[in-house]
Coordinates of N, CA and C in Angstrom, one line a residue:
M26 N 207.4 105.5 108.2 CA 206.8 106.7 108.9 C 207.2 107.7 109.9
S27 N 207.9 109.0 109.9 CA 208.1 109.3 110.8 C 206.8 109.4 111.6
E28 N 207.0 110.0 113.1 CA 205.6 110.4 113.9 C 205.4 112.0 113.1
T29 N 206.0 112.7 112.9 CA 205.5 114.0 112.0 C 205.3 113.7 110.9
G30 N 205.5 113.4 109.9 CA 205.0 112.6 108.8 C 203.5 112.5 109.1
R31 N 203.5 111.4 110.0 CA 201.9 110.7 110.4 C 201.3 112.3 110.8
I32 N 201.2 112.6 111.7 CA 200.8 114.2 112.0 C 200.3 114.7 111.0
I33 N 201.0 115.2 109.8 CA 200.8 115.8 108.7 C 200.5 115.5 107.8
L34 N 200.0 113.7 107.6 CA 199.1 113.4 106.8 C 197.9 113.4 107.5
S35 N 197.3 113.0 108.8 CA 196.3 113.1 109.4 C 195.7 114.2 109.2
I36 N 195.9 115.5 109.6 CA 196.3 117.0 109.1 C 195.6 116.9 107.7
C37 N 196.2 116.4 107.1 CA 195.4 116.4 105.4 C 194.3 115.5 105.6
V38 N 194.3 114.7 105.6 CA 193.4 113.8 105.8 C 192.0 114.0 106.3
L39 N 192.1 115.2 107.3 CA 191.1 115.3 108.3 C 190.5 117.1 107.4
I40 N 191.6 117.6 106.9 CA 191.1 118.8 105.7 C 190.2 118.3 104.9
A41 N 190.8 117.1 104.4 CA 190.2 116.9 103.3 C 188.3 116.6 103.3
V42 N 188.3 115.3 104.5 CA 187.4 115.2 104.8 C 186.3 116.4 105.3
Y43 N 186.8 117.2 105.8 CA 186.0 118.5 106.2 C 185.4 119.0 104.8
I44 N 186.4 119.3 103.5 CA 186.3 120.4 102.4 C 184.6 119.3 101.7
L45 N 185.5 117.7 101.8 CA 184.7 117.0 101.1 C 183.1 117.0 101.8
T46 N 182.8 116.9 103.2 CA 181.9 117.1 103.8 C 180.8 118.5 103.5
R47 N 181.7 119.2 103.6 CA 180.9 120.4 102.7 C 180.7 120.4 101.2
K48 N 181.1 120.2 100.4 CA 180.8 120.0 99.3 C 179.4 118.9 98.9
Y49 N 179.8 118.4 99.9 CA 178.5 117.3 99.5 C 177.0 118.2 100.0
H50 N 177.3 118.2 101.3 CA 175.7 119.2 101.8 C 175.6 120.6 101.0
T51 N 176.7 120.9 100.3 CA 176.3 121.9 99.4 C 175.6 121.4 98.0
W52 N 176.1 120.5 97.6 CA 175.6 120.0 96.5 C 173.9 119.3 96.6
K53 N 173.9 118.5 98.0 CA 172.1 118.2 98.5 C 171.5 119.5 98.9
T54 N 172.0 120.6 99.3 CA 170.7 121.3 99.3 C 170.8 122.3 97.4
K55 N 171.3 121.8 96.8 CA 171.3 122.8 95.7 C 170.3 121.6 94.8
R56 N 170.8 120.5 95.1 CA 169.9 119.6 94.5 C 168.2 119.6 95.0
T57 N 168.1 119.9 96.5 CA 166.9 120.1 97.3 C 166.2 121.2 96.9
F58 N 166.8 122.7 96.7 CA 165.6 123.8 96.2 C 165.6 123.3 94.3
G59 N 166.7 122.8 93.8 CA 165.7 122.5 92.7 C 164.5 121.3 92.3
D60 N 164.2 120.4 93.6 CA 163.2 119.5 93.5 C 162.0 120.8 93.8
I61 N 162.1 122.0 94.8 CA 161.2 122.1 95.4 C 160.7 122.9 93.9
I62 N 161.9 123.6 93.3 CA 161.5 124.4 92.0 C 160.5 123.7 91.0
E63 N 161.0 122.5 91.1 CA 160.3 122.0 89.6 C 158.8 121.2 90.7
D64 N 158.7 121.1 91.7 CA 157.1 121.4 92.8 C 156.1 122.0 92.0
L65 N 157.2 123.4 92.2 CA 156.0 124.4 92.6 C 155.6 125.1 90.8
K66 N 156.8 124.5 90.0 CA 156.5 124.2 88.3 C 155.6 123.9 88.3
Q67 N 155.4 122.7 88.3 CA 154.5 121.5 88.1 C 153.0 121.8 88.5
K68 N 152.8 122.4 89.8 CA 151.5 123.1 90.6 C 151.4 124.1 90.0
E69 N 152.2 124.7 89.2 CA 151.8 126.1 89.0 C 151.4 127.2 89.5
A70 N 152.3 127.5 90.6 CA 152.2 128.5 91.7 C 153.6 129.5 91.9
L71 N 153.7 130.2 90.8 CA 154.5 131.2 90.6 C 154.7 132.3 90.9
A72 N 153.6 132.4 91.2 CA 153.3 133.9 92.2 C 153.1 133.5 93.1
P73 N 152.6 135.1 94.6 CA 152.2 134.5 95.8 C 151.0 134.2 96.0
S74 N 150.2 134.7 94.9 CA 148.5 134.4 94.6 C 148.2 133.1 94.3
S75 N 149.5 132.5 93.4 CA 148.9 131.1 93.3 C 149.7 130.0 94.7
A76 N 150.1 130.5 95.3 CA 150.9 129.3 96.1 C 150.2 128.4 96.6
V77 N 150.5 127.7 96.7 CA 150.2 125.7 97.3 C 150.6 125.4 98.5
E78 N 150.4 124.6 99.1 CA 151.1 124.4 100.5 C 151.9 123.1 99.5
L79 N 153.1 122.5 100.0 CA 153.6 121.4 99.8 C 153.7 120.5 100.6
P80 N 153.5 119.3 100.5 CA 152.9 118.1 101.6 C 154.6 117.8 102.5
Y81 N 156.0 118.0 102.2 CA 157.0 117.7 103.2 C 157.7 119.3 103.5
A82 N 156.9 119.9 103.9 CA 156.6 121.3 104.3 C 156.8 121.8 105.7
K83 N 155.4 120.7 105.9 CA 154.8 120.2 107.2 C 156.3 120.4 108.6
A84 N 155.7 120.9 109.6 CA 156.8 120.3 110.8 C 156.7 118.7 110.9
S85 N 157.6 118.7 111.6 CA 158.1 117.0 112.0 C 158.7 117.0 113.0
M86 N 158.4 116.1 114.3 CA 158.4 115.7 115.2 C 159.8 115.3 115.2
F87 N 160.1 114.5 114.4 CA 161.4 113.6 114.5 C 162.4 114.4 113.1
R88 N 162.3 116.0 113.2 CA 162.9 116.2 112.2 C 164.4 116.5 112.5
I89 N 165.5 115.9 111.4 CA 166.8 115.8 111.6 C 167.3 116.3 109.7
G90 N 168.4 117.5 110.6 CA 168.8 118.2 109.0 C 169.0 119.8 110.1
I91 N 169.3 120.7 109.0 CA 169.6 122.1 109.4 C 168.5 122.7 109.9
R92 N 168.8 123.4 111.0 CA 168.3 124.0 111.8 C 167.5 125.2 110.9
D93 N 165.8 125.8 111.4 CA 165.6 126.4 110.7 C 165.3 128.0 111.4
Y94 N 166.4 128.6 111.0 CA 165.6 130.1 111.7 C 164.8 131.2 111.7
R95 N 163.6 130.6 110.5 CA 162.7 131.6 110.0 C 161.7 131.8 111.0
P96 N 161.2 133.3 110.8 CA 160.2 132.9 111.8 C 158.8 132.4 111.8
K97 N 158.4 131.6 112.8 CA 157.2 131.3 112.2 C 155.5 131.8 113.0

């Protein structure tokens, strides 16, 4: 394979990896949203007046993941 072919192939692989990681994070986020909605339905917290605190919503010192830009 020529050098040009290798460069084109490596660029295509990098694009594919980028697209797959974006799809993975989107799928993971959608699944998490579904889990949160299910927890709220189980605890019958469907309105602001019946809100409950979720155990995994607490701040963690070792938080790894998407940055939270919401005001605290």
